[in-house]
Tab-separated table of C-alpha atoms in Angstrom:
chain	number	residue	atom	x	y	z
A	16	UNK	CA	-12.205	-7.192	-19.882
A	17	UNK	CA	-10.522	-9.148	-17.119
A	18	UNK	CA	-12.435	-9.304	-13.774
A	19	UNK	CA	-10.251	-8.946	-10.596
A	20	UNK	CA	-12.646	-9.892	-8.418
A	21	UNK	CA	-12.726	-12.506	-5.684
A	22	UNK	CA	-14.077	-13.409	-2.224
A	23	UNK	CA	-12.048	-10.038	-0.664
A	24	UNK	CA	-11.927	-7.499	-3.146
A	25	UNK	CA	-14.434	-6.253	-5.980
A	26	UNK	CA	-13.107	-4.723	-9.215
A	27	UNK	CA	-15.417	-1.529	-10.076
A	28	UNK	CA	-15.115	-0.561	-13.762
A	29	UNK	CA	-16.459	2.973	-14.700
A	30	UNK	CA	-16.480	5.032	-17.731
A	31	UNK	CA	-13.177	6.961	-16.923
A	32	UNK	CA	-11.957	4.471	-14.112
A	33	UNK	CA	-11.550	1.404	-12.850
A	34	UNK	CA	-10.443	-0.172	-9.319
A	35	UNK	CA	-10.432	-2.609	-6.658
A	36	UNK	CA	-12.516	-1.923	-3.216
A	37	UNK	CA	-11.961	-4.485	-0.055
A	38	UNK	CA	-15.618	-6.119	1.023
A	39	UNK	CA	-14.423	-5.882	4.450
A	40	UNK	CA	-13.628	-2.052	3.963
A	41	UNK	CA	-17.553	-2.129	2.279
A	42	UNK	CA	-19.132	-2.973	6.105
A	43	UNK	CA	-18.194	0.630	6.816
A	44	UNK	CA	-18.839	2.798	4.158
A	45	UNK	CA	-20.718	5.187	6.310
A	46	UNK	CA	-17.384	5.756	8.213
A	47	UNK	CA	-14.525	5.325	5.461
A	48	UNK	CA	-13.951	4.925	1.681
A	49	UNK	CA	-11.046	3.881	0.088
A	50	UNK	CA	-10.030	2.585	-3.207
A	51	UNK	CA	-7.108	0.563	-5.167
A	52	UNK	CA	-6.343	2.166	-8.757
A	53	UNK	CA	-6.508	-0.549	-11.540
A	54	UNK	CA	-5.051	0.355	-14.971
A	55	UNK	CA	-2.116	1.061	-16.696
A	56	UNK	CA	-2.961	3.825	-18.859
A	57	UNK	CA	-3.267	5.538	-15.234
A	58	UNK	CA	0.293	6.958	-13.882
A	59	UNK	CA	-0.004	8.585	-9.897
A	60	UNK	CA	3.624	9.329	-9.954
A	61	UNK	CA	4.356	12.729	-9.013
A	62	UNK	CA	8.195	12.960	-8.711
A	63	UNK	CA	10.835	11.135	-10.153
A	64	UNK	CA	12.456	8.294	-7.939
A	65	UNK	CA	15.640	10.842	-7.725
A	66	UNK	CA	13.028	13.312	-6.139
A	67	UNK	CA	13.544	15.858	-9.007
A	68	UNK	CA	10.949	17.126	-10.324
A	69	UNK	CA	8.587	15.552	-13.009
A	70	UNK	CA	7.952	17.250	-16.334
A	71	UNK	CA	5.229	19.609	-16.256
A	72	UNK	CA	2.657	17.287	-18.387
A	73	UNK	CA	3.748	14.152	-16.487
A	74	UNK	CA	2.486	15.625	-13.220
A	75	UNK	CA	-0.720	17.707	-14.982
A	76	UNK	CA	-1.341	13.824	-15.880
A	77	UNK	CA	-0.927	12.348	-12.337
A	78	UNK	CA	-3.163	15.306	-10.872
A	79	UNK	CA	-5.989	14.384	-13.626
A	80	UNK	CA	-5.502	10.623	-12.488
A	81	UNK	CA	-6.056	11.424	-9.124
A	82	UNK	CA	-9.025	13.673	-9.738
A	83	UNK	CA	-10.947	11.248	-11.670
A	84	UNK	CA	-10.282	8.505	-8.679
A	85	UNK	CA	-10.888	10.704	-6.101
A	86	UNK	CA	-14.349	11.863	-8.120
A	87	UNK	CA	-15.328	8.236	-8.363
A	88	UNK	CA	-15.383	7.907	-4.958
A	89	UNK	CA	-16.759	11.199	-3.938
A	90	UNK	CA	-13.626	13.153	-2.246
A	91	UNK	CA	-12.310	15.921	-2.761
A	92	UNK	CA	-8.983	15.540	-4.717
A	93	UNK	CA	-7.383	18.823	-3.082
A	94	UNK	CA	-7.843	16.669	0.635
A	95	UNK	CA	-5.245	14.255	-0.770
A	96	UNK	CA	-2.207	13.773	1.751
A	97	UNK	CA	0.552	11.880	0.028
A	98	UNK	CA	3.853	10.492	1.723
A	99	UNK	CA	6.726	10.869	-0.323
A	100	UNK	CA	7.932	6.985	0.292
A	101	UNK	CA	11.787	6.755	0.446
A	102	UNK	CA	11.591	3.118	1.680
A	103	UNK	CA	11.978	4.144	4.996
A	104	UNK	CA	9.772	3.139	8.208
A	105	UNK	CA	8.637	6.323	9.224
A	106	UNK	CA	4.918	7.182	10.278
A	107	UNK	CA	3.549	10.419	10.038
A	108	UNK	CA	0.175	11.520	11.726
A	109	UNK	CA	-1.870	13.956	9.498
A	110	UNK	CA	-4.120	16.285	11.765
A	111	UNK	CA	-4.562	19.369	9.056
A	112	UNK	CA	-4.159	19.549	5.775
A	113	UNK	CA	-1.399	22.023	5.465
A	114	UNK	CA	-1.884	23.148	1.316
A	115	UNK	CA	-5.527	24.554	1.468
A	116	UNK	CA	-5.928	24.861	-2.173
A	117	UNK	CA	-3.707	21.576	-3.867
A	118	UNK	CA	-3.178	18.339	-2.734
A	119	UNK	CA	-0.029	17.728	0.016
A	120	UNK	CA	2.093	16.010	-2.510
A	121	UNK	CA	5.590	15.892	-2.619
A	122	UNK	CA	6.109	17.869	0.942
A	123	UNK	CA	9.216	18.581	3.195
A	124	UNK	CA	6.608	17.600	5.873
A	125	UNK	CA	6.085	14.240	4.197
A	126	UNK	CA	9.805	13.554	3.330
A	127	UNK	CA	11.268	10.124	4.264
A	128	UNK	CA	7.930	8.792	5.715
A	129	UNK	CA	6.286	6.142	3.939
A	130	UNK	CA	2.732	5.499	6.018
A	131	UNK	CA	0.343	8.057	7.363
A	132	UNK	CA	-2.261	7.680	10.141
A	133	UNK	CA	-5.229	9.778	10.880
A	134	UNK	CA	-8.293	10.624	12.789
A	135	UNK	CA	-9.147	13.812	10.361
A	136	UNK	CA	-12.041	13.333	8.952
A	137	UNK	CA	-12.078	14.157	4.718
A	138	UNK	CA	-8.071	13.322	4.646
A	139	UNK	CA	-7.837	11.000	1.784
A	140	UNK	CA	-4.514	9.597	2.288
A	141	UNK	CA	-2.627	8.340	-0.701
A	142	UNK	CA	0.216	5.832	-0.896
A	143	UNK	CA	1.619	4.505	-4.452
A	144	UNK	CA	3.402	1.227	-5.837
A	145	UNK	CA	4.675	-1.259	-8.652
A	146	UNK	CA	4.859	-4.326	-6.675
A	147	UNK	CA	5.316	-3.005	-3.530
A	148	UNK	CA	3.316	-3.865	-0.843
A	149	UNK	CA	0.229	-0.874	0.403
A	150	UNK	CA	-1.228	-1.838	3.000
A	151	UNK	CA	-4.469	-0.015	4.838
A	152	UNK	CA	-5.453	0.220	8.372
A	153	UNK	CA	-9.025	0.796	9.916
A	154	UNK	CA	-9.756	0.954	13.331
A	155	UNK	CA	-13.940	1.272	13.716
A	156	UNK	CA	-13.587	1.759	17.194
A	157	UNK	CA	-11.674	4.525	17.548
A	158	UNK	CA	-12.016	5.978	14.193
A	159	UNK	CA	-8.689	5.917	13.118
A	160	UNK	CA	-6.959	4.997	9.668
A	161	UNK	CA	-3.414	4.126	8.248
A	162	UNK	CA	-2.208	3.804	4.872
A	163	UNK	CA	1.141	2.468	4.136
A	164	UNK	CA	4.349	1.546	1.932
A	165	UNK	CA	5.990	-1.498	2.527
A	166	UNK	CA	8.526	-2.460	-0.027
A	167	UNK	CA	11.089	-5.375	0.405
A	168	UNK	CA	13.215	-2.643	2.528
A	169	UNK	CA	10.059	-2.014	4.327
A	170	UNK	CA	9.094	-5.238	5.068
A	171	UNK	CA	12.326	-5.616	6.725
A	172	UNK	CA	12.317	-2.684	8.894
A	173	UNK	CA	8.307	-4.296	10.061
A	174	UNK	CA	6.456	-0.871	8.930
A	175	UNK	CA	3.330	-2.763	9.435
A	176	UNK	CA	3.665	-3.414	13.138
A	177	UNK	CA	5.317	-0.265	13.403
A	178	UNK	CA	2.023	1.485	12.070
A	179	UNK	CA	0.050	-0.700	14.304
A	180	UNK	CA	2.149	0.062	17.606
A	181	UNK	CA	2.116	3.861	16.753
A	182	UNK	CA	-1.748	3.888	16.427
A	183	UNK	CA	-2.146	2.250	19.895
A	184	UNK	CA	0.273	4.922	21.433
A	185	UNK	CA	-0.904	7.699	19.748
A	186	UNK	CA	-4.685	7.132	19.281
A	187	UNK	CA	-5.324	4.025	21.761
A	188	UNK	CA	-6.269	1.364	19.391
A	189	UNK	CA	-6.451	-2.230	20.104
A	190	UNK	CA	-4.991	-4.542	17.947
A	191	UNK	CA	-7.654	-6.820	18.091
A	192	UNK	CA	-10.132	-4.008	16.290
A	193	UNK	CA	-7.726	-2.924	13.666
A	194	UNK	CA	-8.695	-4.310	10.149
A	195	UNK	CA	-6.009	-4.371	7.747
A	196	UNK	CA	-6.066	-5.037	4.046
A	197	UNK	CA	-3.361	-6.185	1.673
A	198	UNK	CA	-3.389	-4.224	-1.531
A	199	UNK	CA	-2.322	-6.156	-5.068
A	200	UNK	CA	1.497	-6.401	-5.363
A	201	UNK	CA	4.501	-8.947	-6.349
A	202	UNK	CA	3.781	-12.553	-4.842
A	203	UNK	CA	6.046	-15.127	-3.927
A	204	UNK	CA	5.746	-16.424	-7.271
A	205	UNK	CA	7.560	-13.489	-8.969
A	206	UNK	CA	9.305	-12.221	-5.842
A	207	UNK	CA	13.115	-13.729	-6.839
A	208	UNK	CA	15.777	-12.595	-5.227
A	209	UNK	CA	20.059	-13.080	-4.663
A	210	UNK	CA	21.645	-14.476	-1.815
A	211	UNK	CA	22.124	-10.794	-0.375
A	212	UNK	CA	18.892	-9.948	0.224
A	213	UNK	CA	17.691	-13.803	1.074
A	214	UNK	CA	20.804	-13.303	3.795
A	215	UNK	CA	19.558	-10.126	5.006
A	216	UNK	CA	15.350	-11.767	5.637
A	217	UNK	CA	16.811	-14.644	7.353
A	218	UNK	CA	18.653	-12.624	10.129
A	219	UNK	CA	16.091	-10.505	10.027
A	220	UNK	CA	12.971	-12.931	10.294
A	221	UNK	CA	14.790	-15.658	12.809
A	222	UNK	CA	12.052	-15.367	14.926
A	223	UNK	CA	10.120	-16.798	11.931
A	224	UNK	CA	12.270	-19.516	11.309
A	225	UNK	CA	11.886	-18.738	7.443
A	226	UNK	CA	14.992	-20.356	5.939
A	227	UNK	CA	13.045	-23.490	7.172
A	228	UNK	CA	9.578	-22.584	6.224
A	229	UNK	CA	9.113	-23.221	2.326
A	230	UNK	CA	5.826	-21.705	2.590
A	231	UNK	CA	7.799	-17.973	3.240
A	232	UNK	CA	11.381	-18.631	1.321
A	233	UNK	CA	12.002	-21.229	-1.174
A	234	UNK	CA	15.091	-21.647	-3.377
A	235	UNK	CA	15.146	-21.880	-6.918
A	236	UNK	CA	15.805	-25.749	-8.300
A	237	UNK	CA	18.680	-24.668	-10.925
A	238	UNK	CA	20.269	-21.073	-9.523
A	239	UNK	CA	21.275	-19.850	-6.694
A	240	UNK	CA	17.978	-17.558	-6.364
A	241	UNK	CA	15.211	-17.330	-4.385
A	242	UNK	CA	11.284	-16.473	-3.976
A	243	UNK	CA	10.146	-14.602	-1.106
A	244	UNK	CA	6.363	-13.904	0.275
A	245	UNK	CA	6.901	-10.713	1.921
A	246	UNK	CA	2.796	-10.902	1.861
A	247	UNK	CA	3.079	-13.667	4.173
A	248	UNK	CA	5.567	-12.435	6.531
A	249	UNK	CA	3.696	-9.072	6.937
A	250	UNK	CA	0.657	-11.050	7.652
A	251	UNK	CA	2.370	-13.353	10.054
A	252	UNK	CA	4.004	-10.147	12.381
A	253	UNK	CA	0.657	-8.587	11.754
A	254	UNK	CA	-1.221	-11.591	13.702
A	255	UNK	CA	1.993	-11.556	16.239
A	256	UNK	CA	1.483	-7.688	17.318
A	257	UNK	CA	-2.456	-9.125	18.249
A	258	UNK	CA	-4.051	-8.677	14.838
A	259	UNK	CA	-7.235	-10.846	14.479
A	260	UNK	CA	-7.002	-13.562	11.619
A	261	UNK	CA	-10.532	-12.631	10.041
A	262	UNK	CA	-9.169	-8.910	10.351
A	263	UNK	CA	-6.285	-9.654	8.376
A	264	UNK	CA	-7.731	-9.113	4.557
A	265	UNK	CA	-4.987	-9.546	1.517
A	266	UNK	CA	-6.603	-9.159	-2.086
A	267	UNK	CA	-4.838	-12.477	-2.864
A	268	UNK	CA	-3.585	-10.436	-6.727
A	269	UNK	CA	-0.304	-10.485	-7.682
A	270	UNK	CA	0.989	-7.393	-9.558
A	271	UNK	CA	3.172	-9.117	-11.728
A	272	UNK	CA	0.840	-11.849	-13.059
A	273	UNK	CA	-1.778	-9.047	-13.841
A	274	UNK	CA	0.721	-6.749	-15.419
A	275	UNK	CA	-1.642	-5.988	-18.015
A	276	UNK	CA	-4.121	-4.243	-15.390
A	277	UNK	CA	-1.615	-3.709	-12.476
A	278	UNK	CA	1.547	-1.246	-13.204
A	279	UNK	CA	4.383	-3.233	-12.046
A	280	UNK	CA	8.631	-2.227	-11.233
A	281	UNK	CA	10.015	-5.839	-12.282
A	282	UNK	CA	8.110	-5.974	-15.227
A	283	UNK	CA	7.779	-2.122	-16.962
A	284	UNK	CA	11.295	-1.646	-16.091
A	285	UNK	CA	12.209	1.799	-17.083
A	286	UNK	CA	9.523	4.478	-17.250
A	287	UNK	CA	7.416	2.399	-15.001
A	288	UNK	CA	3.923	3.714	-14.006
A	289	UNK	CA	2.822	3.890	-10.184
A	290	UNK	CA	-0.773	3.109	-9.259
A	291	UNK	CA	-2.671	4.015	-5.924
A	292	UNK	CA	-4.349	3.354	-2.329
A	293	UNK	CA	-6.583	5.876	-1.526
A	294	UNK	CA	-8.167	6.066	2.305
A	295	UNK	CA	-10.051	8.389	4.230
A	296	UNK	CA	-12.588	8.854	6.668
A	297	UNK	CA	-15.954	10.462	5.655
């Protein structure tokens, strides 16, 4: 079985379940767990992307997903606090669990927010994706944690820094103690895009100069396409906002080119399966 392991992450394989944990992340494992979901026979999607409702044994599956992740880290799966991601860059702060019974999934409290931040201790907050960036947030100092979604749209509306900014107003972090780690997702290398979007991260990023930086946007020999590294950018703004380099931690694992462990949008296509950050704070 493949290994996905490298200098920042470690890839745990279990009986029931397998997943990626940051080594960073490990330093603190008195204060926090957390954990990446690795597999594609595992499916955390709980609604459809129309927000309907998923069929009854398509959602008994995604509970028994999460129940086996959340078991092999030793939470509770009912403590799970779930935005409902709408590719938005809303932040919501979790300070109860408002379901005492079930998991706070698929919420009017949660709806168009894509990131989460908390001091609650036993919160495990959840975040999903198929290429899309998740990205988590650990403050030692003050005890605080973030998990978030930042897809292309995201990316472009800065969620990250927006997450950071709203957890030194809110809970008086420091950017300079905030870890952050980079969960698996599509890499430049698969990341193609039309002129539309390239148009729309060049106004966007001009403070980043990236239609002259090769390293962030590069265009396609032969079409009129382009490759993005939204990782790059995020870390980039991260650093800008006051983000220590060493704090910055991205798994380095492209979705895409590990489609075969990693569920992935561009690649599934229709019926595509979601996998899952887990955080919380012990």
């Amino acid at each position: 079985m493949k290994d996905l392991s490298n200098e920042n992450v470690v890839h745990i394989k279990k009986e029931e379940v397998q997943y990626l944990q940051f080594r960073k992340l490990l330093e603190y494992k008195d204060t926090i767990t957390h954990v990446y979901s690795i597999g594609t026979d595992v499916n955390f999607r709980t609604a459809r992307a129309n927000k309907e409702k998923l069929p009854k044994q398509d959602f008994s599956k995604a509970m028994q997903d999460y129940k086996k992740l959340c078991s092999a880290i030793n939470v509770d799966y009912k403590n799970l606090v779930k935005t409902n991601q709408e590719h938005t860059d809303n932040i919501a702060i979790a300070t109860k669990k408002i379901n005492q019974n079930f998991p706070d999934i698929n919420l009017d409290e949660y709806s168009r927010t894509d990131g989460i931040i908390t001091q609650k201790e036993n919160l495990v907050l959840s975040t999903t994706n198929a290429d899309c960036i998740l990205i988590l947030f650990f403050d030692p100092v003050t005890k605080t944690i973030a998990n978030i979604h930042s897809g292309w749209k995201g990316t472009l509306q800065r969620i990250s820094i927006k997450t950071v900014k709203k957890m030194v107003k809110e809970f008086e972090c420091k950017p300079e103690d905030i870890i952050c780690c980079i969960c698996p997702s599509i890499r430049k290398c698969h990341f193609e895009v039309d002129k539309d979007v390239k148009d729309l991260f060049e106004e966007e990023f001009r403070d980043l100069n990236i239609s002259q930086n090769t390293d962030i946007m590069e265009k396609q020999k032969d079409k009129e396409k382009w490759n993005i590294d939204t990782v790059l950018i995020n870390k980039i703004i991260l650093s800008n906002v006051g983000l220590k380099e060493e704090n910055i931690i991205d798994s380095g694992i492209c979705s895409i080119c590990n489609k075969d462990l990693i569920h992935s949008f561009r690649a599934e296509k229709q019926g595509y399966g979601l996998n899952t950050a887990l955080i919380s704070l012990l």
